[in-house]
mmCIF file of C-alpha atoms in Angstrom:
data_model
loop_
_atom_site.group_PDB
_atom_site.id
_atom_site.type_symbol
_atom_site.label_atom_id
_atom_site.label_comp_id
_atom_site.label_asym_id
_atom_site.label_seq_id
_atom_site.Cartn_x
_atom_site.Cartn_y
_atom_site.Cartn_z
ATOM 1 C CA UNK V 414 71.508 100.002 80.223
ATOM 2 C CA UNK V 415 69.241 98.851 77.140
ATOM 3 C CA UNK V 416 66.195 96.599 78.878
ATOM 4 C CA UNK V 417 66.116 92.970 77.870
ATOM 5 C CA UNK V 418 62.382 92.595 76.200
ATOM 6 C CA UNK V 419 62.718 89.034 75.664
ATOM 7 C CA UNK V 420 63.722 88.490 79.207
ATOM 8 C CA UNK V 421 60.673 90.696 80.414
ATOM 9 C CA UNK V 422 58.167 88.500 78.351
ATOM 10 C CA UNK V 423 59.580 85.268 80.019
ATOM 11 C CA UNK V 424 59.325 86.233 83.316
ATOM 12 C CA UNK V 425 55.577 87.959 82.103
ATOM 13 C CA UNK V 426 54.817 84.131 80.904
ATOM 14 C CA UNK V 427 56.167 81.823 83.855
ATOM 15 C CA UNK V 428 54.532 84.333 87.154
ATOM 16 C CA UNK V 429 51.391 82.822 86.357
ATOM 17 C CA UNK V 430 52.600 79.299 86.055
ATOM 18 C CA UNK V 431 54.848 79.613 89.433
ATOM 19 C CA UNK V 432 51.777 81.334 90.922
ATOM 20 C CA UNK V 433 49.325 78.135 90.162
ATOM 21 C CA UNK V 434 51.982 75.770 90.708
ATOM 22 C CA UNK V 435 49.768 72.489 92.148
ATOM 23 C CA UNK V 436 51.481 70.599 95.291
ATOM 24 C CA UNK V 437 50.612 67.218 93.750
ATOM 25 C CA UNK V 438 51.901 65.486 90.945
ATOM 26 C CA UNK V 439 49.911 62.559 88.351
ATOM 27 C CA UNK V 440 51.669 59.597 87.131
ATOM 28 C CA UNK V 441 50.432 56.873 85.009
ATOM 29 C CA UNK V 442 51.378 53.377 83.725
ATOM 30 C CA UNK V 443 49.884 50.710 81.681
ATOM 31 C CA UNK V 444 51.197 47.004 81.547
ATOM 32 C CA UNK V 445 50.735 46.892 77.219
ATOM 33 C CA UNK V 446 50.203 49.421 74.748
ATOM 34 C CA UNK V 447 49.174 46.586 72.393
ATOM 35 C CA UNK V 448 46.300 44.012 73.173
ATOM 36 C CA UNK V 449 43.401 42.138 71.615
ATOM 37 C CA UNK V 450 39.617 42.961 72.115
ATOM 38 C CA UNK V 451 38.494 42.022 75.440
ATOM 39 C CA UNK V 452 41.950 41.243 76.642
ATOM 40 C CA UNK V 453 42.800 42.736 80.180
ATOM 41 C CA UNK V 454 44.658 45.877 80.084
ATOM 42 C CA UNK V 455 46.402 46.965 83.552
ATOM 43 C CA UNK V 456 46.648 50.801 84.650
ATOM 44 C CA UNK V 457 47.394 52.604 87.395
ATOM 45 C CA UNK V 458 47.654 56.325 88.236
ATOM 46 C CA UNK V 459 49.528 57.762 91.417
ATOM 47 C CA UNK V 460 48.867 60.975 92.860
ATOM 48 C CA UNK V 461 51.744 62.319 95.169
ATOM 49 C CA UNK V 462 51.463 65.186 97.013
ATOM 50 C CA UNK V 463 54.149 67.522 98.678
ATOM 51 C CA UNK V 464 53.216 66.346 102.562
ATOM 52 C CA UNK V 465 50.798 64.713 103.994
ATOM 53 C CA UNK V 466 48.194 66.961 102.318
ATOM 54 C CA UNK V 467 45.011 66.915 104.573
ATOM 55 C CA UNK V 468 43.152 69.316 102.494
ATOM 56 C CA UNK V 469 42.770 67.464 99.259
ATOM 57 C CA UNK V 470 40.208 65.044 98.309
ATOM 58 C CA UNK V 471 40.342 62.873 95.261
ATOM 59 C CA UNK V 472 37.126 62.360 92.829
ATOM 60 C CA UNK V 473 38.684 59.941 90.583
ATOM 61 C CA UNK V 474 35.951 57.740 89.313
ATOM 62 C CA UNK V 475 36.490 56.835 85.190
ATOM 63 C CA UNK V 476 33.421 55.908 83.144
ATOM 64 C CA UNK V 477 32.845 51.847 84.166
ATOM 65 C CA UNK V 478 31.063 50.597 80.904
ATOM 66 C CA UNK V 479 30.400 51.900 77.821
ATOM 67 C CA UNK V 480 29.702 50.555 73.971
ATOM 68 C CA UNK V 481 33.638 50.547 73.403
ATOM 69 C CA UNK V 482 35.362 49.590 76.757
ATOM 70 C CA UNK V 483 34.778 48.676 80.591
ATOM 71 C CA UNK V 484 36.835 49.419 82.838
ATOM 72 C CA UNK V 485 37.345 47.728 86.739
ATOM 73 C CA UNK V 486 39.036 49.477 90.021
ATOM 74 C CA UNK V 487 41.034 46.363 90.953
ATOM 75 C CA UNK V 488 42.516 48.438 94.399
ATOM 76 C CA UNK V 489 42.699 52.065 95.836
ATOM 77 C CA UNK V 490 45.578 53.084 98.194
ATOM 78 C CA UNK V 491 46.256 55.475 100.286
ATOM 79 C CA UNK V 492 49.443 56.241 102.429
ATOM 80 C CA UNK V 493 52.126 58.390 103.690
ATOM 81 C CA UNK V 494 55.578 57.742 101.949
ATOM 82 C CA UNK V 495 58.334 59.775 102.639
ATOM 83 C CA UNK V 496 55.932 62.144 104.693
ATOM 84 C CA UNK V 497 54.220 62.536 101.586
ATOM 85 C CA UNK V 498 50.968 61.323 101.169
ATOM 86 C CA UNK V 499 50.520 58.933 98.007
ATOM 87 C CA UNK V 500 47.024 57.799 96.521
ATOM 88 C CA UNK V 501 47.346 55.175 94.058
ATOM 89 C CA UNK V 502 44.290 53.381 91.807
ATOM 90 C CA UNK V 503 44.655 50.354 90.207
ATOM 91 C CA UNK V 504 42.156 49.365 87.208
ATOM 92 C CA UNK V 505 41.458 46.839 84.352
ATOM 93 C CA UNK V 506 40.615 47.938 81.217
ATOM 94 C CA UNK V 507 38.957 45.563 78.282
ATOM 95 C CA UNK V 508 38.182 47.335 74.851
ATOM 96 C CA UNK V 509 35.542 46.034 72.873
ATOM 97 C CA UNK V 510 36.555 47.181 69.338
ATOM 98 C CA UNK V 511 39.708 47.065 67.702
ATOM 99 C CA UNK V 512 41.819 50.075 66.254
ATOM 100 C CA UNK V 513 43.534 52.766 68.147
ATOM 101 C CA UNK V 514 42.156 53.637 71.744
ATOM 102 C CA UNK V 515 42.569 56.401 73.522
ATOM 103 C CA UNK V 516 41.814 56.796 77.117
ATOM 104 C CA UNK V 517 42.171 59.744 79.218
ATOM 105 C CA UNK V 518 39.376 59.938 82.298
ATOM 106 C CA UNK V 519 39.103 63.078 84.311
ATOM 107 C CA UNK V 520 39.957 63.587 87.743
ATOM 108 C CA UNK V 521 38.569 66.321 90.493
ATOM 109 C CA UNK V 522 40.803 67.258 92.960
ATOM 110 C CA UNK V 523 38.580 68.889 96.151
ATOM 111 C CA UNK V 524 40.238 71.755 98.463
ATOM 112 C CA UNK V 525 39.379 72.422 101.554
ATOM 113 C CA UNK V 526 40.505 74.588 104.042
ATOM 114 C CA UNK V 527 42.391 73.778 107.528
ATOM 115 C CA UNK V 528 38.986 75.299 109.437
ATOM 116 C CA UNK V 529 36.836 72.975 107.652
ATOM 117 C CA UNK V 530 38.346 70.035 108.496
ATOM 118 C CA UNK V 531 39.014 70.905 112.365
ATOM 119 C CA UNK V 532 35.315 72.391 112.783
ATOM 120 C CA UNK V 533 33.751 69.176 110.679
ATOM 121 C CA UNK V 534 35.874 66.869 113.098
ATOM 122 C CA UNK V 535 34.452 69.359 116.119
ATOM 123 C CA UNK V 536 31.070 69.389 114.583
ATOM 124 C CA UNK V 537 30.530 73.373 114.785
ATOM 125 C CA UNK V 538 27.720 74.154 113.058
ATOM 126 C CA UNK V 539 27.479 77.929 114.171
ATOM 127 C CA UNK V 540 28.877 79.055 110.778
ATOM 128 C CA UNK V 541 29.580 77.671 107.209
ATOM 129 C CA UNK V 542 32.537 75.684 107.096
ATOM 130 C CA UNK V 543 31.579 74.017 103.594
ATOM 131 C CA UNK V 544 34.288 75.986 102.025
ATOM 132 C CA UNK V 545 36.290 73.962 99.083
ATOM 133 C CA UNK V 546 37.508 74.659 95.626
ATOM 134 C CA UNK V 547 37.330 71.791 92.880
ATOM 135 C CA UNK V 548 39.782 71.554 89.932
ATOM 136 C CA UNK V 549 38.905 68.972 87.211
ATOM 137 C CA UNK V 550 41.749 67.606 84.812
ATOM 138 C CA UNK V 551 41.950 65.332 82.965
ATOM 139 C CA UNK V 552 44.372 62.546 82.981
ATOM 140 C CA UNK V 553 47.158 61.731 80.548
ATOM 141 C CA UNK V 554 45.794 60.028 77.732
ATOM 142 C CA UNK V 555 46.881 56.674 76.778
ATOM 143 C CA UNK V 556 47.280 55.304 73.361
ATOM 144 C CA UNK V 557 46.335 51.924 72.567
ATOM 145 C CA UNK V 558 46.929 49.653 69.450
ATOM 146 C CA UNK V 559 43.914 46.854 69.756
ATOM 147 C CA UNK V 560 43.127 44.623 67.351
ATOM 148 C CA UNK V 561 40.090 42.813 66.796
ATOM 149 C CA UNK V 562 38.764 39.263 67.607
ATOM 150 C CA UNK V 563 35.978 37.239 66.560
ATOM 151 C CA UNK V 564 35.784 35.625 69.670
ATOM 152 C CA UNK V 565 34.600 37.944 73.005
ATOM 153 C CA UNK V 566 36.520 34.933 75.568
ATOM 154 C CA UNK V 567 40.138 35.959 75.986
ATOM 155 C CA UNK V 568 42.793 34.323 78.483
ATOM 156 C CA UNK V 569 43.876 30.906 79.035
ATOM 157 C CA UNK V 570 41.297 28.517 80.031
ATOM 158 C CA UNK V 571 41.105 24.766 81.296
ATOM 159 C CA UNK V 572 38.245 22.538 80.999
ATOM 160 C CA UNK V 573 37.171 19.455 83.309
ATOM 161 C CA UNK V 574 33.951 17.452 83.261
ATOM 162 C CA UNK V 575 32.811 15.484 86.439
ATOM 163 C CA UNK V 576 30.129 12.614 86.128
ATOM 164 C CA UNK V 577 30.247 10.011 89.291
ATOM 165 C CA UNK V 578 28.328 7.091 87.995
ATOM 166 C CA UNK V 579 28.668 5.038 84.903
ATOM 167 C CA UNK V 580 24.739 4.282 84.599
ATOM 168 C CA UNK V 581 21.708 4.916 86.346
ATOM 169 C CA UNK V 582 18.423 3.171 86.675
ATOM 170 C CA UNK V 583 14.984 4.620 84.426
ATOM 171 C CA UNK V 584 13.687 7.829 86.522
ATOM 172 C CA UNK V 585 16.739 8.258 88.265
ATOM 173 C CA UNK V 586 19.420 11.625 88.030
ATOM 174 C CA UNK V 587 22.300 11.382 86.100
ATOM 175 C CA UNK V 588 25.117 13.618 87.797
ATOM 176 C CA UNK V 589 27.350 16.183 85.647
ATOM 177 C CA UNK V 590 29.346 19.443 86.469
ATOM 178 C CA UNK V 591 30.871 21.118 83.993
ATOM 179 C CA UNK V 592 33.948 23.254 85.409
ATOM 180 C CA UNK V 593 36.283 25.795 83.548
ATOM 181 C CA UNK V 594 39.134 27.648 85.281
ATOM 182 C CA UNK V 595 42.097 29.448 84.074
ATOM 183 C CA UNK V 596 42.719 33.035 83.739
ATOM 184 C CA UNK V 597 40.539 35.521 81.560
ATOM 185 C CA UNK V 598 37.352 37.399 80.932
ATOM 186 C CA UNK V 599 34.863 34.886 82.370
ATOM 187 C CA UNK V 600 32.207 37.401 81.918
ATOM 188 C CA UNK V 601 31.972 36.279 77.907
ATOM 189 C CA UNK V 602 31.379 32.522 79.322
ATOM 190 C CA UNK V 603 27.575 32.091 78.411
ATOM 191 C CA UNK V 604 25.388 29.204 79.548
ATOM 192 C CA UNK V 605 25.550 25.602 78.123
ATOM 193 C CA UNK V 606 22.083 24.465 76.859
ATOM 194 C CA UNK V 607 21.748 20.590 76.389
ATOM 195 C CA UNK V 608 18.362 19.197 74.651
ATOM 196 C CA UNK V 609 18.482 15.638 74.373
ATOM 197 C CA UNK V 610 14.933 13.926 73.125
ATOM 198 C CA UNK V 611 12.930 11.869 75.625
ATOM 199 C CA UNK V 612 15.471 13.568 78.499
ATOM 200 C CA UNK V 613 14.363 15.741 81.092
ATOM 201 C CA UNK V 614 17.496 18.174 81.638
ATOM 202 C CA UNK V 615 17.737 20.431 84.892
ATOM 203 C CA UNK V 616 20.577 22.890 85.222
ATOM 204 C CA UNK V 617 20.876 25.924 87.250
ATOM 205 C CA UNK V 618 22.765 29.389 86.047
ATOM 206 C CA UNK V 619 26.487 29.121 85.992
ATOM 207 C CA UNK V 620 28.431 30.140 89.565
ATOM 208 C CA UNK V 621 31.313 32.157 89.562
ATOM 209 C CA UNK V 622 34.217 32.299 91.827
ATOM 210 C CA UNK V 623 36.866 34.589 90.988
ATOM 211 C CA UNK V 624 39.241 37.527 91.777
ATOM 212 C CA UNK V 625 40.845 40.348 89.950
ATOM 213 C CA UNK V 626 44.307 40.507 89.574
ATOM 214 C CA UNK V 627 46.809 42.744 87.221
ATOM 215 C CA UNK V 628 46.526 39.549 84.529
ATOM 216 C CA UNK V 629 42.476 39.974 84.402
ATOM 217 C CA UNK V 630 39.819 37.880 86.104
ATOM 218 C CA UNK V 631 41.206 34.389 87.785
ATOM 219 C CA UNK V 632 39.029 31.626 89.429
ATOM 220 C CA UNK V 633 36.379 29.036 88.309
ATOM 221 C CA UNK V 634 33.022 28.842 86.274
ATOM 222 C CA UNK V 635 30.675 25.743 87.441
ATOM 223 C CA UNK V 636 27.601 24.733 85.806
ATOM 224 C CA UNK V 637 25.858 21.718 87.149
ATOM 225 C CA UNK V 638 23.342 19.428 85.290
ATOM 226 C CA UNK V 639 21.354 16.290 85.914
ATOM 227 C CA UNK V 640 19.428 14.128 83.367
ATOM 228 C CA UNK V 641 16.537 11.971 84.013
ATOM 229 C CA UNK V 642 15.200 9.269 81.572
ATOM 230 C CA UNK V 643 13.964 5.771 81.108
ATOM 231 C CA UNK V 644 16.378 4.889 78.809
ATOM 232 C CA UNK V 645 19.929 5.214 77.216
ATOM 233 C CA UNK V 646 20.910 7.848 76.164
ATOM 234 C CA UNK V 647 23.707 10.391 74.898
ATOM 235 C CA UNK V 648 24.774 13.459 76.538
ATOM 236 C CA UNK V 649 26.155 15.664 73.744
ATOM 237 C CA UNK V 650 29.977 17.118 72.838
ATOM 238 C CA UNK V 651 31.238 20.027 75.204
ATOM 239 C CA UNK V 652 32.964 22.391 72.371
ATOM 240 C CA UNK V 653 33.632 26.145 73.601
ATOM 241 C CA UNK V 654 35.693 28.502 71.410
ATOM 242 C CA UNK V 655 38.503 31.069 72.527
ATOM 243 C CA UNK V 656 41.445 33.137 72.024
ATOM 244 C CA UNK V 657 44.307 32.006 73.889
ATOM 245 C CA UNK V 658 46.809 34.621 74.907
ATOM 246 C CA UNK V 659 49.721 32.171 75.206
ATOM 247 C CA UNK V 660 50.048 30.713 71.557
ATOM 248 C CA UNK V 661 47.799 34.192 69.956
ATOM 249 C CA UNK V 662 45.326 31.349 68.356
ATOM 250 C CA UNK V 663 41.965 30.001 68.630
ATOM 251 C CA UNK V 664 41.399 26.999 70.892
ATOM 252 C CA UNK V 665 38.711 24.636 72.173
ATOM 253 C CA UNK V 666 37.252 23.395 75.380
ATOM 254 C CA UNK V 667 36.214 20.217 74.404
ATOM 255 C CA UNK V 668 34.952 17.203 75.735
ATOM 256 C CA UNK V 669 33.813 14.279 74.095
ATOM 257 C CA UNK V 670 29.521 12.852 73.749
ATOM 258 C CA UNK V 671 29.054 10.568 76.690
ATOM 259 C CA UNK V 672 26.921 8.053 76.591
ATOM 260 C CA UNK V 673 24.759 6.990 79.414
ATOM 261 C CA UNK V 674 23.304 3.080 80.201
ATOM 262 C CA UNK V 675 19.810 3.373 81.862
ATOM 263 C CA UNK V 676 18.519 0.243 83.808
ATOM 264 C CA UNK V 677 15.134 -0.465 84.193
ATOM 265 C CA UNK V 678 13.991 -0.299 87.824
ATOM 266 C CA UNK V 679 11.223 -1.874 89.417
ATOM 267 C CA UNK V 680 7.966 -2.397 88.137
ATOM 268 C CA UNK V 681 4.584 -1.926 90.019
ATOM 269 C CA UNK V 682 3.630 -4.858 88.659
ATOM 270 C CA UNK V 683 6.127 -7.198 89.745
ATOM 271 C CA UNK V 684 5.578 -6.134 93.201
ATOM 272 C CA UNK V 685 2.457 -7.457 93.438
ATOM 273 C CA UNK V 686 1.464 -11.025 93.906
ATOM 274 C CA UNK V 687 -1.538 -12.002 91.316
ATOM 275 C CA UNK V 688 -2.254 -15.331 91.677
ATOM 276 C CA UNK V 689 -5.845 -15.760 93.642
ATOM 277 C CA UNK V 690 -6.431 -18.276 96.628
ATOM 278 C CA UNK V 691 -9.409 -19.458 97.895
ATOM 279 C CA UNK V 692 -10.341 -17.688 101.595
ATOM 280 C CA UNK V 693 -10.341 -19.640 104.446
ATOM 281 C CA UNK V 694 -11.029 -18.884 108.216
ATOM 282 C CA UNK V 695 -8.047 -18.859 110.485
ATOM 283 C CA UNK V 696 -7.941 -17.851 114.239
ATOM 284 C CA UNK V 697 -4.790 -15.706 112.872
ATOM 285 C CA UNK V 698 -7.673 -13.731 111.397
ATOM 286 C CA UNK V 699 -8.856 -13.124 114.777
ATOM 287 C CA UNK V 700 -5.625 -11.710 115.750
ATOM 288 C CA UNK V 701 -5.536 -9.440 113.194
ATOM 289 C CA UNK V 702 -9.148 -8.099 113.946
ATOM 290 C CA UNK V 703 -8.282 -7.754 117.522
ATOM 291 C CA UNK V 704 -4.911 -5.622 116.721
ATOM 292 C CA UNK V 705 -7.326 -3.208 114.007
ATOM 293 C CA UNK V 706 -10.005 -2.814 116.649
ATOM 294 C CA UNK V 707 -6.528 -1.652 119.277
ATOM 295 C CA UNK V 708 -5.587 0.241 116.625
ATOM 296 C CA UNK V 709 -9.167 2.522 116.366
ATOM 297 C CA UNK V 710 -9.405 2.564 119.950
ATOM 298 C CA UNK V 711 -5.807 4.430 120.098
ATOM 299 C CA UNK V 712 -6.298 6.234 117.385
ATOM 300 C CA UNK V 713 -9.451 7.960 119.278
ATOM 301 C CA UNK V 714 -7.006 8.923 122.374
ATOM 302 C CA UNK V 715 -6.214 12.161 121.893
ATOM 303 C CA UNK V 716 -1.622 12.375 122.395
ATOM 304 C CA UNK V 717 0.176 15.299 122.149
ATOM 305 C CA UNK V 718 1.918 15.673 119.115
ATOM 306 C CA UNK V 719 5.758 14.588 118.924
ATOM 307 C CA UNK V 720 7.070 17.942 117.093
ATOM 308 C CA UNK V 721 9.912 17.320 114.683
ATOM 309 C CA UNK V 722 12.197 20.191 114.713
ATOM 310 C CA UNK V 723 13.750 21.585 111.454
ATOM 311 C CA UNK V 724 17.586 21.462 111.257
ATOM 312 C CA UNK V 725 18.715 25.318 109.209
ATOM 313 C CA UNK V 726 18.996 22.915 106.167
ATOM 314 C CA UNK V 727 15.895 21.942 105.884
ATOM 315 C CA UNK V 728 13.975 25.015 106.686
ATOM 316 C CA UNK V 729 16.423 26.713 103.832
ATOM 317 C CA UNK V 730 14.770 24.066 101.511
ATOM 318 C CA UNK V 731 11.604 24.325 102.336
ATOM 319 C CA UNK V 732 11.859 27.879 101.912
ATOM 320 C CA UNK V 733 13.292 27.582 98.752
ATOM 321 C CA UNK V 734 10.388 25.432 97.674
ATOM 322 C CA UNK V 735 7.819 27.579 98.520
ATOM 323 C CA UNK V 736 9.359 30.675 96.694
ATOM 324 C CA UNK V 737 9.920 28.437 93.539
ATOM 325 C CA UNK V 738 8.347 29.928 90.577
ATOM 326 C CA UNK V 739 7.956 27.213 88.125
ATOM 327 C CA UNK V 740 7.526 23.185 87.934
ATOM 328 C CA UNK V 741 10.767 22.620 86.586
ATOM 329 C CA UNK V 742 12.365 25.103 89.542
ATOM 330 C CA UNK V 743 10.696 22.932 92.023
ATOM 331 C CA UNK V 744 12.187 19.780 89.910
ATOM 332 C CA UNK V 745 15.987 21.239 90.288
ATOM 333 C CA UNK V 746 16.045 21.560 93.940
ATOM 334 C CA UNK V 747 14.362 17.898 94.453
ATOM 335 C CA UNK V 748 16.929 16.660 92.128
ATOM 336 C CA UNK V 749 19.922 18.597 94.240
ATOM 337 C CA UNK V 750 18.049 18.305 98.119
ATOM 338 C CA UNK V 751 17.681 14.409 97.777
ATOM 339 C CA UNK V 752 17.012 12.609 94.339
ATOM 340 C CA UNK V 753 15.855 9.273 95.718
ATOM 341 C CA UNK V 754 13.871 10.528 98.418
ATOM 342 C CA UNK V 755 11.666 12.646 95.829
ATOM 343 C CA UNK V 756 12.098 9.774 93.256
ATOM 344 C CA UNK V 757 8.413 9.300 92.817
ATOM 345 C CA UNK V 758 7.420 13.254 92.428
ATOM 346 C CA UNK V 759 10.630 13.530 90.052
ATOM 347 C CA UNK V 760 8.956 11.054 88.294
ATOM 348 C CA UNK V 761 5.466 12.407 88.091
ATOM 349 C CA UNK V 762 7.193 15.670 87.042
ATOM 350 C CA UNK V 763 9.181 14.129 83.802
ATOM 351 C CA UNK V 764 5.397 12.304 82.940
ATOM 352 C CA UNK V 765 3.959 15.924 83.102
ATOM 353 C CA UNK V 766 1.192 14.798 85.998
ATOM 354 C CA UNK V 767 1.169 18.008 88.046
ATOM 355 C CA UNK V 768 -1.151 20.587 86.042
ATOM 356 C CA UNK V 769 -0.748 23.449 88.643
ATOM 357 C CA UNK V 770 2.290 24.569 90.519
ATOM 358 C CA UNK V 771 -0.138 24.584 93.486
ATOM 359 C CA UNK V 772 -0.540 20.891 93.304
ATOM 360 C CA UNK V 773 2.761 19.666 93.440
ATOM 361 C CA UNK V 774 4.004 22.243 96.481
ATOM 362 C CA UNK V 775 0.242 20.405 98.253
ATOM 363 C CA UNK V 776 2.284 17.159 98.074
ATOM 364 C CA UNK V 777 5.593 18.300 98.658
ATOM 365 C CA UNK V 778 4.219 19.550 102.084
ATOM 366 C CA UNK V 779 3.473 15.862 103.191
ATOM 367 C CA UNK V 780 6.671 14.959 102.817
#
């Protein structure tokens, strides 16, 4: 009977293939193939393996920033299905130029042998037991479409602007916080600046509380600012820029120039009583020499000292006083600790009276 060649070369072609044949299996998924620069991209690959698959040990760990993307694990899973064993890793992905994208990150996949793992869990050491084969592959590639922005903040965004008093009096802190929430890539948010002549302004970097979900980044930006001055004056108009995902255009945080009423507060001078009167001798004098001489007499009697013990709060404070690195540092916290209470060194510090940052912590320690 005449020998099939064709046949023969088939079977020559697939005994390698049936030979290697690996007892896991890759998937991936992404939630768009088309998207805007900086938008959130979702992916996840699953690895599922033929059982429960002791012996393998995945090295899956993609490239997290570089000039054209970043990319975020959002969750990594692992569990037995179906007694087979299922890995799954969830990530973000934001491009940073627009055109086509491809991503495809590789992936080691570490062996090991049954009598590595039971002498590693007995802790043998008596022979080498470090026995394991790696195979690196890389994943599926995925094809994007991106196209570009002028604008680096993506999502959709909500602004709201908090002030609690209408006016203040001269030297005192006007209140403001500044609060954006929404949905997007809150990592393009940059710091407000205000400058405002004759205003001192004191503001502390932006916090951030948010999460990662399959939409991007959600949660809330806060920046907090107080303005000190001895008279009126006009905070300026809150306008940030983005691309907003619902309607594909360009909106605008806004909010509107405020303008402040400053009162005059009270002046040394009308505190004190200048008109002069002519001294006379009263026995109430007497009195009063009698209570000063008590007075020195006490003071000269040595008392134990009445120790005032620090609540957490304050020794926080304090701490954070002492580790402040500049005038205006020191100014912030006073302002945020107790504004009235260090009224006076506020003050001093918008008049530019402390020359050293020694000098003003010297006072501060009096209080």
């Amino acid at each position: 009977m005449k020998r099939n060649l064709g046949s023969l070369i088939v079977i020559i072609l697939l005994v390698p293939t049936l030979l290697i044949a690996l007892p896991y299996k890759w998937e991936v998924m992404s939630s768009k193939k088309r998207a805007y620069t900086n938008e959130a991209i979702f992916i996840e690959y699953k690895c599922t393996f033929e059982n429960s698959s002791e012996v393998y040990v995945i090295d899956f760990h993609p490239q997290k920033k570089t000039k054209d993307y970043e990319v975020v694990l959002v969750r990594e899973t692992e569990k037995i299905q179906d007694k087979h064993r299922v890995n799954s890793f969830e990530y973000l992905l934001f491009v940073k130029k627009g055109g086509r994208f491809v991503f495809a990150p590789d992936v080691t996949m570490k062996e090991t042998n049954e009598d590595s793992i039971k002498n590693s869990v007995l802790g043998r050491d008596n022979a080498n037991y470090e026995e394991y084969r790696l195979t690196k592959q890389k994943q599926r590639a995925l094809i994007f479409d991106i196209v570009p922005l002028a604008n680096d903040l993506v999502g959709d965004f909500r602004l709201k602007v908090d002030h609690l008093q209408e006016g203040v009096k001269a030297f005192e802190p006007y209140h403001l916080d500044v609060t954006i929430s929404g949905k997007g890539n809150f990592e393009a948010l940059q710091k407000i600046e205000m400058k405002i002549d004759d205003v001192k302004v004191f503001t502390q970097p932006p916090k951030k509380n948010v999460k990662l979900t399959k939409d991007g980044y959600e949660g809330v930006w806060k920046q907090t600012f107080s303005f000190v001055a001895q008279k009126d004056f006009t905070i300026p108009k809150i306008k940030i820029a983005y691309f907003d995902l619902q309607s594909q255009t360009e909106k605008f945080l806004e909010y509107n120039a405020t303008d402040v009423k400053v009162t005059q507060g009270y002046e040394i001078a009308t505190l004190i009583d200048e008109e002069k009167q002519d001294f006379t001798f009263s026995w109430e004098y007497g009195y009063y020499f009698l209570t000063f001489c008590l007075g020195f007499l006490v003071a000269k009697v040595k008392l134990p000292k009445r120790v005032h013990k620090k609540s957490p709060k304050d020794v926080i404070f304090s701490q954070k006083l002492q580790n402040a690195k500049s005038i205006d540092e020191i100014a912030v916290l006073l302002v945020l600790q107790d504004s009235n209470y260090y009224k006076e060194i506020i003050r001093k510090i918008d008049k530019n009276s402390y020359k050293k940052l020694s000098d003003i912590k010297k006072e501060l320690m009096r209080y």
